[in-house]
PDB file of C-alpha atoms in Angstrom:
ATOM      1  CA  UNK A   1     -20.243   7.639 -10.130  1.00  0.00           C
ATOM      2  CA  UNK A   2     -21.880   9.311  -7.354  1.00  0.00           C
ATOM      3  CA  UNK A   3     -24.467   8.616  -5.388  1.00  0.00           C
ATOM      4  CA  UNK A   4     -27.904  10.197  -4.985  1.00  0.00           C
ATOM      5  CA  UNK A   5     -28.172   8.891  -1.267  1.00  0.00           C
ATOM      6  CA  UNK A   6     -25.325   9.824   0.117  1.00  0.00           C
ATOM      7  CA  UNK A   7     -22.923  11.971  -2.511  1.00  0.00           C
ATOM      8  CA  UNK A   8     -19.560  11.319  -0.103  1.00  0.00           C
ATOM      9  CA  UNK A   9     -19.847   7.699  -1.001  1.00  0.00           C
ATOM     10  CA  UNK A  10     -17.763   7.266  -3.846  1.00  0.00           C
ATOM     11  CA  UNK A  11     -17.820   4.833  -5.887  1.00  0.00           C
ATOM     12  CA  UNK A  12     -15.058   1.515  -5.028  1.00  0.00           C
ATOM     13  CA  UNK A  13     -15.353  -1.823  -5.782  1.00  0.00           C
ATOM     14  CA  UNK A  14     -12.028  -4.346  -4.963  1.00  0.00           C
ATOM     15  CA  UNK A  15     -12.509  -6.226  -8.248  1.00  0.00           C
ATOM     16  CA  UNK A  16     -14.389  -4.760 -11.369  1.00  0.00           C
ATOM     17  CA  UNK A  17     -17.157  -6.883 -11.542  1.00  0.00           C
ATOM     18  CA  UNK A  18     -17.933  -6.110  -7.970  1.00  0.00           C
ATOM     19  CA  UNK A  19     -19.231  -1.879  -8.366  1.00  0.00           C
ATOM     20  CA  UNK A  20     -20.529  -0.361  -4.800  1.00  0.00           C
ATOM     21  CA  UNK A  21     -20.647   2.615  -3.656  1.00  0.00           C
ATOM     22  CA  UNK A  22     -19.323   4.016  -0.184  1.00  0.00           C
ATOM     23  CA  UNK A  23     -16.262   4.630   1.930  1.00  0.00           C
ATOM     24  CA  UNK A  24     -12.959   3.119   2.556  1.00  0.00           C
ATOM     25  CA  UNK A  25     -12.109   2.595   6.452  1.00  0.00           C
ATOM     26  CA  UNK A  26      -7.769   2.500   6.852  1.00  0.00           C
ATOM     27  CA  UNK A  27      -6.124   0.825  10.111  1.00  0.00           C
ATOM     28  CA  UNK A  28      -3.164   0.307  11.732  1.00  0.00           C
ATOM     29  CA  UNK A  29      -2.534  -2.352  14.303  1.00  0.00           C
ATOM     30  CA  UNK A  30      -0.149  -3.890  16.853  1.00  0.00           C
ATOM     31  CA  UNK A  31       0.086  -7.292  15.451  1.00  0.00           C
ATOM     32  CA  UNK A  32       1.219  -8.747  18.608  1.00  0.00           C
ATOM     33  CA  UNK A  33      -1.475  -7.280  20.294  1.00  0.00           C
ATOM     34  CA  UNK A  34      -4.185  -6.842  18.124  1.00  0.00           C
ATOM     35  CA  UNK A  35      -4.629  -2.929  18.918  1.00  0.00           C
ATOM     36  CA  UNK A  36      -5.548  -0.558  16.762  1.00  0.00           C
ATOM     37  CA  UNK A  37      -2.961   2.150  16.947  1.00  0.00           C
ATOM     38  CA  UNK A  38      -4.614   4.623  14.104  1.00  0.00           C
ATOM     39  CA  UNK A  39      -7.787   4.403  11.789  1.00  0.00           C
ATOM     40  CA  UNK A  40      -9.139   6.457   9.400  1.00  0.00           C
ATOM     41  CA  UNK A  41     -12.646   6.892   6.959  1.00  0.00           C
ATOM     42  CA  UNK A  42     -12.345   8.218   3.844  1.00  0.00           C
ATOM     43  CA  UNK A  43     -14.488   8.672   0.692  1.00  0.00           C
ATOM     44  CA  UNK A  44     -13.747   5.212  -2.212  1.00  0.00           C
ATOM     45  CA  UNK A  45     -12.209   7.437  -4.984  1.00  0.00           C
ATOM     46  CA  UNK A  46     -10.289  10.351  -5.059  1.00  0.00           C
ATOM     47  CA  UNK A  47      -6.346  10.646  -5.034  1.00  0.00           C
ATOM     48  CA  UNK A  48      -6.229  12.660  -1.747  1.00  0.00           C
ATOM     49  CA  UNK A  49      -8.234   9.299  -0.135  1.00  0.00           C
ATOM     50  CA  UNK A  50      -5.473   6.716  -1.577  1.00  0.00           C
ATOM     51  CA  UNK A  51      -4.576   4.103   1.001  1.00  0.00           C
ATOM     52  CA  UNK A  52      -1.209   5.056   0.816  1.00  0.00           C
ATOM     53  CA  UNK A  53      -2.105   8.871   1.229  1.00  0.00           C
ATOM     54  CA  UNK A  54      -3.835   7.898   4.086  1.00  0.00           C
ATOM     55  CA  UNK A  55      -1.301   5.387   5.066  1.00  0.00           C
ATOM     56  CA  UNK A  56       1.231   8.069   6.092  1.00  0.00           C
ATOM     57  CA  UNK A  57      -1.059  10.146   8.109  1.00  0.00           C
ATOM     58  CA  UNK A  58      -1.903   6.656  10.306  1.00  0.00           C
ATOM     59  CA  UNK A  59       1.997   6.539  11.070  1.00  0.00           C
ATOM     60  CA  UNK A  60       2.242  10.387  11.664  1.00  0.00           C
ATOM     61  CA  UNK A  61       1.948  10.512  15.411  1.00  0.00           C
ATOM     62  CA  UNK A  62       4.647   7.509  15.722  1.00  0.00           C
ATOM     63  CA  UNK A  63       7.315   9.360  18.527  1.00  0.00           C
ATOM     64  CA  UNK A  64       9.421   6.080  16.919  1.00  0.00           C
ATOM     65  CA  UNK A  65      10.176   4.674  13.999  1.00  0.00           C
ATOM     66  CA  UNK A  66       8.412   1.028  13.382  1.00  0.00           C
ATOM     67  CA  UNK A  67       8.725  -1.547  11.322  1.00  0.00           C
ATOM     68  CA  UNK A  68       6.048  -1.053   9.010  1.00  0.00           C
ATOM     69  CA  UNK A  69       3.891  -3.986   6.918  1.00  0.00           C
ATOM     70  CA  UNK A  70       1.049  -3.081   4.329  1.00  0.00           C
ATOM     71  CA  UNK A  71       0.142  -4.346   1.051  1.00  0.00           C
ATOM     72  CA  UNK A  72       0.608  -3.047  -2.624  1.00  0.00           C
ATOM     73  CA  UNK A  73      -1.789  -0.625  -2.283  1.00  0.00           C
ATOM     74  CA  UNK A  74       0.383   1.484   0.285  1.00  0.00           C
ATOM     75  CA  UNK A  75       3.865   0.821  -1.551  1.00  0.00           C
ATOM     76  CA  UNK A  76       3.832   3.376  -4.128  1.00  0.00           C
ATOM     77  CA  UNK A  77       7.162   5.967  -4.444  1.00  0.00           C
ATOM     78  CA  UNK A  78       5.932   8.800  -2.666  1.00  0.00           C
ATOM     79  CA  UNK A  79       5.014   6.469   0.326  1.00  0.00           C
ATOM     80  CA  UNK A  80       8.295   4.683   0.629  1.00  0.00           C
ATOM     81  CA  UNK A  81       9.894   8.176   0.204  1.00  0.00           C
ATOM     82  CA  UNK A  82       8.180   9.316   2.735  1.00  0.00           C
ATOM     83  CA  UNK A  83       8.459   6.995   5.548  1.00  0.00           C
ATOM     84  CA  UNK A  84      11.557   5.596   4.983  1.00  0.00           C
ATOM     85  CA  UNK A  85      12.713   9.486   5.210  1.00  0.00           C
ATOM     86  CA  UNK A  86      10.700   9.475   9.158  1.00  0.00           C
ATOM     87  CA  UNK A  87      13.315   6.346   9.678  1.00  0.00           C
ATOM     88  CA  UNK A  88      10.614   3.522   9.439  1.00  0.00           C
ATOM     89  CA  UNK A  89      12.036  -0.023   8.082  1.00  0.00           C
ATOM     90  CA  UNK A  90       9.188  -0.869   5.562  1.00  0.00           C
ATOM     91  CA  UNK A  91       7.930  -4.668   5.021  1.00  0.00           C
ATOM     92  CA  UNK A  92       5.214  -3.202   2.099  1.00  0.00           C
ATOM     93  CA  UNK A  93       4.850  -5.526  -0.523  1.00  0.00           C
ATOM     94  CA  UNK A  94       5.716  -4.124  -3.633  1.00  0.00           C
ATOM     95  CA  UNK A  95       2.770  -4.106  -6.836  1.00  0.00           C
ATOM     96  CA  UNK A  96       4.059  -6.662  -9.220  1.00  0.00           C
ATOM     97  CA  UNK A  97       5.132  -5.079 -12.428  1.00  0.00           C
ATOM     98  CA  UNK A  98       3.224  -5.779 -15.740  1.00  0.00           C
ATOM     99  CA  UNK A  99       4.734  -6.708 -18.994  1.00  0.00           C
ATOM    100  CA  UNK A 100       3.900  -5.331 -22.672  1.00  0.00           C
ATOM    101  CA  UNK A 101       4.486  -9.211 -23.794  1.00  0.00           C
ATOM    102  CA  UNK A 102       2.493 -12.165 -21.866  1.00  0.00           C
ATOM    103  CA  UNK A 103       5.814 -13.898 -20.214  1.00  0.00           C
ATOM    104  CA  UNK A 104       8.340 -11.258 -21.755  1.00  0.00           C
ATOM    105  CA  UNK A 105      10.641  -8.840 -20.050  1.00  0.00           C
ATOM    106  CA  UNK A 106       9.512  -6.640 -17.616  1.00  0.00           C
ATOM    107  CA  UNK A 107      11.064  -3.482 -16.353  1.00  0.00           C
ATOM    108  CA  UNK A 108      13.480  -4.776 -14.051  1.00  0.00           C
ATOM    109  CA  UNK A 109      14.754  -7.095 -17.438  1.00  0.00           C
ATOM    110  CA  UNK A 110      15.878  -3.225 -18.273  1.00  0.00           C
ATOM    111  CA  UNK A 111      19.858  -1.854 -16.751  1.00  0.00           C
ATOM    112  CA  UNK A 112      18.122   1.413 -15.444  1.00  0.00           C
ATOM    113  CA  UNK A 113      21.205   3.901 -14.920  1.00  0.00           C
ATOM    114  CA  UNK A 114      19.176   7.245 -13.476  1.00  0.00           C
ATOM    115  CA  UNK A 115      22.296   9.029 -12.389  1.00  0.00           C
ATOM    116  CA  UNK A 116      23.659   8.575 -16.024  1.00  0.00           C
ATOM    117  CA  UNK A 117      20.116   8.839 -17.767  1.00  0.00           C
ATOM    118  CA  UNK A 118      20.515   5.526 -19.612  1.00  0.00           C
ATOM    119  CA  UNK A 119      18.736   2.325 -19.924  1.00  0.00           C
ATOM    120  CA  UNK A 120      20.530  -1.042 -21.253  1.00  0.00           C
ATOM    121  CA  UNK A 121      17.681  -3.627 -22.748  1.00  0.00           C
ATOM    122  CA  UNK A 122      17.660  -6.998 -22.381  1.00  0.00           C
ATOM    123  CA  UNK A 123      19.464  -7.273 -25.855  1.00  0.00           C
ATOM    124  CA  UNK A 124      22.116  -4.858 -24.674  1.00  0.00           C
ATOM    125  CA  UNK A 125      21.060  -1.826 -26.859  1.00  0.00           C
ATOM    126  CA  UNK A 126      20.917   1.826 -24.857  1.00  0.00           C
ATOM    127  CA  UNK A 127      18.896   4.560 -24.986  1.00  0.00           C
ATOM    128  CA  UNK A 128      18.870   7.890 -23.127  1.00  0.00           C
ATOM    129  CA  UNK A 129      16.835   8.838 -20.672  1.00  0.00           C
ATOM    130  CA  UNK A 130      14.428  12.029 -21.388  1.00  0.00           C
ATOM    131  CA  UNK A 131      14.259  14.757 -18.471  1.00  0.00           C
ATOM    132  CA  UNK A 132      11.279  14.499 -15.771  1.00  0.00           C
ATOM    133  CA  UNK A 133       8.008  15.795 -17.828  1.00  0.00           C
ATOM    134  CA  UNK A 134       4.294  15.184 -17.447  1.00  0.00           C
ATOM    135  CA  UNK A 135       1.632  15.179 -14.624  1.00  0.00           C
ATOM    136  CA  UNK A 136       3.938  12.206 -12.579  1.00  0.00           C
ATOM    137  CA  UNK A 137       7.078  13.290 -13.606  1.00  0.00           C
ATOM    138  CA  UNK A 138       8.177  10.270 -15.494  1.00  0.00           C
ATOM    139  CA  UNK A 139      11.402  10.153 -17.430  1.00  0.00           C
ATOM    140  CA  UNK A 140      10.898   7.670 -20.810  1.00  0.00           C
ATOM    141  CA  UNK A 141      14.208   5.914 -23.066  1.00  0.00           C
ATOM    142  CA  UNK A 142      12.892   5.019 -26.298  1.00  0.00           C
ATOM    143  CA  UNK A 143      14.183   2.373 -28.167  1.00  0.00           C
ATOM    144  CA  UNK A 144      13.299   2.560 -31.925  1.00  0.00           C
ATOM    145  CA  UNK A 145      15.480   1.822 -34.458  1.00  0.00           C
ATOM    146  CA  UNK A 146      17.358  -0.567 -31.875  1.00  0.00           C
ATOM    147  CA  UNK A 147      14.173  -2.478 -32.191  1.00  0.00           C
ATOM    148  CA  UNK A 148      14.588  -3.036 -35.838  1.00  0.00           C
ATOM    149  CA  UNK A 149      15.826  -6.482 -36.633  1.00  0.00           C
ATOM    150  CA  UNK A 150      15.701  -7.667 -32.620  1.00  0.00           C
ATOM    151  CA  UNK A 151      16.268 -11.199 -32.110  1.00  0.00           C
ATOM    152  CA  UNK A 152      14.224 -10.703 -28.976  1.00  0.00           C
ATOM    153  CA  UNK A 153      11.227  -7.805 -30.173  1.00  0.00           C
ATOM    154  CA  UNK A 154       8.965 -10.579 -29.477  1.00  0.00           C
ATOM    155  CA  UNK A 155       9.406 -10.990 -26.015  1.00  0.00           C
ATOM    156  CA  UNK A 156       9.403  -7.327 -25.331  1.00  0.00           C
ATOM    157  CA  UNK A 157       7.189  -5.680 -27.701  1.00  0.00           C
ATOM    158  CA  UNK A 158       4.239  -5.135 -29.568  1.00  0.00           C
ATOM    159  CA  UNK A 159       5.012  -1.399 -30.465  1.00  0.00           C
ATOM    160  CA  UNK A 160       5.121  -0.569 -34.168  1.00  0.00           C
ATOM    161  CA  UNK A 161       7.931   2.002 -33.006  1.00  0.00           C
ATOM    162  CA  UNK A 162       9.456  -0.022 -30.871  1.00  0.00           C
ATOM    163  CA  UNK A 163       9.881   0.234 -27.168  1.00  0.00           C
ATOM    164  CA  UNK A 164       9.405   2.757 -24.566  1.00  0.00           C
ATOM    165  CA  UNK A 165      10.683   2.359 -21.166  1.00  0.00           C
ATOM    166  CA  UNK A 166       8.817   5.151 -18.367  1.00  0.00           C
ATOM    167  CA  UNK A 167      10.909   5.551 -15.155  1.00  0.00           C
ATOM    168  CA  UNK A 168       8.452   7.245 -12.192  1.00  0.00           C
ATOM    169  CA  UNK A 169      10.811   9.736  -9.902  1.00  0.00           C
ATOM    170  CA  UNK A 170      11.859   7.281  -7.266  1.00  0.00           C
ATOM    171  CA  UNK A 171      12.612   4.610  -9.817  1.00  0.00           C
ATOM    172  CA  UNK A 172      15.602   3.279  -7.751  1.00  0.00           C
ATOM    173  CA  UNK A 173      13.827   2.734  -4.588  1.00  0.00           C
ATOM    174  CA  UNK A 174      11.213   0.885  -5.889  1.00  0.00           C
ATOM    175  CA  UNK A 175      13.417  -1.184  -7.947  1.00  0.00           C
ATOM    176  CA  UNK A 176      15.375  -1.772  -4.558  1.00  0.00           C
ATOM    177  CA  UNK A 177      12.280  -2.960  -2.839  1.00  0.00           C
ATOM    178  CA  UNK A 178      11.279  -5.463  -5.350  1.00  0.00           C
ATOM    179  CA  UNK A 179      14.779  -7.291  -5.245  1.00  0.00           C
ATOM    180  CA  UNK A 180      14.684  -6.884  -1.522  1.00  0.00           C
ATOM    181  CA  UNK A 181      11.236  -8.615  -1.352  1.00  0.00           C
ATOM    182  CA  UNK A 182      12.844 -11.280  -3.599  1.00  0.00           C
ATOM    183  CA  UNK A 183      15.905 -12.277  -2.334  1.00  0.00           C
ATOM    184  CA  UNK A 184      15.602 -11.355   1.463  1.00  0.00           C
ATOM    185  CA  UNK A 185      14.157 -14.637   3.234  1.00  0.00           C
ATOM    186  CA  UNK A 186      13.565 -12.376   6.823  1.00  0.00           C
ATOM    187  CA  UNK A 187      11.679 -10.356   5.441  1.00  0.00           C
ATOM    188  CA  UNK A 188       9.315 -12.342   3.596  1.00  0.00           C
ATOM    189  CA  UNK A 189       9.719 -14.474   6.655  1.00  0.00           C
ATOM    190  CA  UNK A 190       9.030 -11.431   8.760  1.00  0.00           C
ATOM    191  CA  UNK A 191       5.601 -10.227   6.314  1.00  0.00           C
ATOM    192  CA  UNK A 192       4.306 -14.065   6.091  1.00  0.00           C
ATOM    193  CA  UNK A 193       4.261 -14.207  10.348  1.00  0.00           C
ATOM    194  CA  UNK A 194       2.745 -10.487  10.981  1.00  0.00           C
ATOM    195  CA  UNK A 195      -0.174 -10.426   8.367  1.00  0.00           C
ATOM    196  CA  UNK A 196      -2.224 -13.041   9.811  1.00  0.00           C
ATOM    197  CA  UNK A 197      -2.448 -10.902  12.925  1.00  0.00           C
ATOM    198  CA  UNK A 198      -3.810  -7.728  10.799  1.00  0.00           C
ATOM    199  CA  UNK A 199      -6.060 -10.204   8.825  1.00  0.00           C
ATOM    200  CA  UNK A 200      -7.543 -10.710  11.840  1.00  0.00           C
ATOM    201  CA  UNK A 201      -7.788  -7.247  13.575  1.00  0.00           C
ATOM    202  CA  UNK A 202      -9.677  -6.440   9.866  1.00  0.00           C
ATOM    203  CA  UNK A 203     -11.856  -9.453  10.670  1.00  0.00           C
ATOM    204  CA  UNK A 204     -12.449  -7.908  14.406  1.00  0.00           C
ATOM    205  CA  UNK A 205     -13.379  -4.663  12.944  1.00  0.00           C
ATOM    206  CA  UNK A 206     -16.535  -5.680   9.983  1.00  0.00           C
ATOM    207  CA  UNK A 207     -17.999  -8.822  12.364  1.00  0.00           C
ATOM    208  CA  UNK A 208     -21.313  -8.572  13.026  1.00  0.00           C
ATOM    209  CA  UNK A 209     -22.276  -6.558   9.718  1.00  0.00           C
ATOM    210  CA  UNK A 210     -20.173  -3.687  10.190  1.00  0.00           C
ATOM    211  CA  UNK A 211     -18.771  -3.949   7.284  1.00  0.00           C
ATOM    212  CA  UNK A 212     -22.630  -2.177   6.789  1.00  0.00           C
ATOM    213  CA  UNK A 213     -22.631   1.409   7.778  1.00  0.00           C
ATOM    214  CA  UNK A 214     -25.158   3.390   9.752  1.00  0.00           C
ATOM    215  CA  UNK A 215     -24.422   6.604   8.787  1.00  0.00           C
ATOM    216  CA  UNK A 216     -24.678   9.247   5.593  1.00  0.00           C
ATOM    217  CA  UNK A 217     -21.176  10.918   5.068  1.00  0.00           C
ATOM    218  CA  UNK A 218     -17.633  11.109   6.031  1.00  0.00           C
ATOM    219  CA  UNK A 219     -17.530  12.716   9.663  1.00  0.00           C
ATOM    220  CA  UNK A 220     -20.500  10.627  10.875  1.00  0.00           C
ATOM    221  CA  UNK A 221     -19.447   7.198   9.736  1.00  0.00           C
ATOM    222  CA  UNK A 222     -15.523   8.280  10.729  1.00  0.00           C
ATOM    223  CA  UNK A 223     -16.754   9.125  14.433  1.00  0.00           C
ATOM    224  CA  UNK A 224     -18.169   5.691  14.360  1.00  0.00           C
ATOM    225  CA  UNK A 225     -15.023   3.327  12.889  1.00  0.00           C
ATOM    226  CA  UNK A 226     -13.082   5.256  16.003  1.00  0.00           C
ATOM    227  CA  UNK A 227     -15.849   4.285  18.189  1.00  0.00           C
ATOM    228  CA  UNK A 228     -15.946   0.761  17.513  1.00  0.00           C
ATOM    229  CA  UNK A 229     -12.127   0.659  17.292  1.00  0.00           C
ATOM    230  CA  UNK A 230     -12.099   2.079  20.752  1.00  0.00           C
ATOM    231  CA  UNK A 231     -14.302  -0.808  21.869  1.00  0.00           C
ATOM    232  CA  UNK A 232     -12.506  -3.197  20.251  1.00  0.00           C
ATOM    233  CA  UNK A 233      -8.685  -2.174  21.815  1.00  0.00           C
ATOM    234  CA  UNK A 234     -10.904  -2.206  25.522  1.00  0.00           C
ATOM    235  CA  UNK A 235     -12.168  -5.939  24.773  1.00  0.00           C
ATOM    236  CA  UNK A 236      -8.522  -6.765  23.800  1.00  0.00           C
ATOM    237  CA  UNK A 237      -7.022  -4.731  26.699  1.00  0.00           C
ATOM    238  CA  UNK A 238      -9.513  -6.823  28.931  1.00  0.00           C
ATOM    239  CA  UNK A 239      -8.347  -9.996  27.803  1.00  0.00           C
ATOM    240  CA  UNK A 240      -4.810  -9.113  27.847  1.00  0.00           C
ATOM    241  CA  UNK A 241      -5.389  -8.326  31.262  1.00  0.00           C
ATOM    242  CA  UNK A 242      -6.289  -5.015  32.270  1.00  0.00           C
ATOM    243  CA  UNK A 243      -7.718  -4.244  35.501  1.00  0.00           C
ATOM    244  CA  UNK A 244      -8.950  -0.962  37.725  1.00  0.00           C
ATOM    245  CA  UNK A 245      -7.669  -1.136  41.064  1.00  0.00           C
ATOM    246  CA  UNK A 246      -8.179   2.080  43.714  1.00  0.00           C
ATOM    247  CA  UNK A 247      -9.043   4.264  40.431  1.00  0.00           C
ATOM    248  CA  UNK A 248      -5.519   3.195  38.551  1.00  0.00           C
ATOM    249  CA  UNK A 249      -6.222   1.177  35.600  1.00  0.00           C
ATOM    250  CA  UNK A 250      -2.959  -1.371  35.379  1.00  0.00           C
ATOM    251  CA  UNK A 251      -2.058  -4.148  32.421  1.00  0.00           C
ATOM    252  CA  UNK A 252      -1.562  -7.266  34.743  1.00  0.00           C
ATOM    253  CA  UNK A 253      -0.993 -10.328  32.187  1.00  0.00           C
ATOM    254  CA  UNK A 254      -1.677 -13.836  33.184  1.00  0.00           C
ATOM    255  CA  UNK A 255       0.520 -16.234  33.924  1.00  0.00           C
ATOM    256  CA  UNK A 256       1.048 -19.463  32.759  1.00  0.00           C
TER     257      UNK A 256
END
C-alpha cells in the first residue's frame, strides 16, 4: 500500500489490526546517559529499511566495540554476523522460534550438525542436510519415511510427508544466542537493567505528539528526527551538567 499523500510513507503497522501509513524513525542511545548516539528515518516497508539493516549503519561510526542491546527485530543472522565480526558483545534478544505443532518440538528439539550436514529429531531418526539453495540460502533435512509409524508425529507434525527441517546460513549462531539468552543469568540480568533506560529515551523522543510528523518524505522528516534528537542530547547535557565558561563548553556534574 502506498500512499497518495505522501508515496515515501509506506505502509507499517506494529500489530495487524493496527494499518498506518508512514515512516519508521531508528535510535541508538547511551543508556546511562540518555544520549542519542545515532538515529535514522526510513520509509515502513522495504527490506533495505529493516531495523536491523538500519541497525548496523547506527553502530557504523563506533571507533569501539560496545555492548550492544536491541530487540528481536534487530537479531536476525546477517546482523549478529555482522557486528559480532566489528567485535561488539551483543545483548539482542533473539525472535522466539515457532512450532508446526501448538506445544510440540521446535527447532532447537532438532541435533543440527551443519559441519556434517545432518539433523537428529527428537525421536533420534537422521536426515541429511540439502546444499544452500533458494532466495535466503536455506539448507532443508527432510524426514519422510522416518515419519511413518512415529510415536511422536504428533508433537512435531502435521505434514502428510512428514517433516522438513530449514536451516538459514548462520544457523549455529543463532542457535548459540538463544541458549545464551536462556541459560546466561548476566545477561538477561544485564538486558532487564539497560532497556528501561532506552524505553525512556523512545518516550523522550514522540512526547508532545511527535510521534506526528510535519513533513512529506524521507529527507525532510529525517532532517527533523536529527533535529529534535539534537535538542534532546542538549536538554540532557544541561541537566547532566554542562556549562560555557570563557567560550569552552565543559561537563561539570553535580555533586552530592
Amino acid at each position: 500500500m502506498v500512499s497518495t499523500v505522501d508515496p515515501e510513507a509506506r505502509h507499517v503497522h506494529k500489530t495487524r489490526t493496527h494499518p498506518q501509513d508512514g515512516f519508521k524513525a531508528h535510535l541508538a542511545v547511551e543508556p546511562e546517559t540518555g544520549l542519542y548516539t545515532a538515529v535514522a528515518l526510513r520509509p515502513g516497508a522495504g527490506t533495505e529499511h529493516h531495523e536491523a539493516t538500519v541497525g548496523i549503519d547506527l553502530l557504523a561510526d563506533e571507533d569501539t566495540p560496545v555492548d550492544a542491546f536491541g530487540d528481536t527485530a534487530y537479531s536476525t543472522d546477517d546482523a549478529r554476523q555482522t557486528l559480532q565480526h566489528a567485535g561488539h558483545r551483543l545483548f539482542l534478544k533473539p525472535a522466539p522460534l515457532k512450532t508446526a505443532v501448538v506445544g510440540g518440538f521446535d527447532l532447537d528439539d532438532f541435533a543440527i550438525d551443519t559441519a556434517g550436514s545432518t539433523v537428529t529429531c527428537p525421536a533420534g531418526h537422521t536426515a541429511n542436510l540439502s546444499e544452500p539453495s533458494g532466495r535466503h540460502m536455506q539448507r532443508k533435512a527432510l524426514f519422510t519415511d522416518q515419519c511413518t509409524g512415529c510415536p511422536v508425529r504428533e508433537r512435531c507434525t502435521t505434514a502428510k510427508t512428514g517433516r522438513t527441517v530449514n536451516i538459514r546460513p548462520h544457523h549455529d549462531l543463532l542457535a548459540a544466542a538463544r541458549r545464551q539468552a536462556a541459560t546466561d543469568p548476566d545477561r538477561q540480568a544485564a538486558y532487564r537493567r539497560w532497556r528501561p533506560p532506552v524505553e525512556r529515551a523512545v518516550a523522550w523522543l514522540v512526547a508532545h505528539g511527535n510521534r506526528r510528523l510535519r513533513y512529506r518524505g524521507t529527507i525532510k522528516n529525517n532532517t527533523g528526527l536529527h533535529t529534535r534528537a539534537a535538542a534532546l542530547n542538549l536538554r540532557t547535557l544541561i541537566n547532566l551538567g554542562l556549562t560555557r565558561t570563557s567560550g569552552t563548553w565543559r561537563l561539570t556534574p553535580a555533586t552530592a
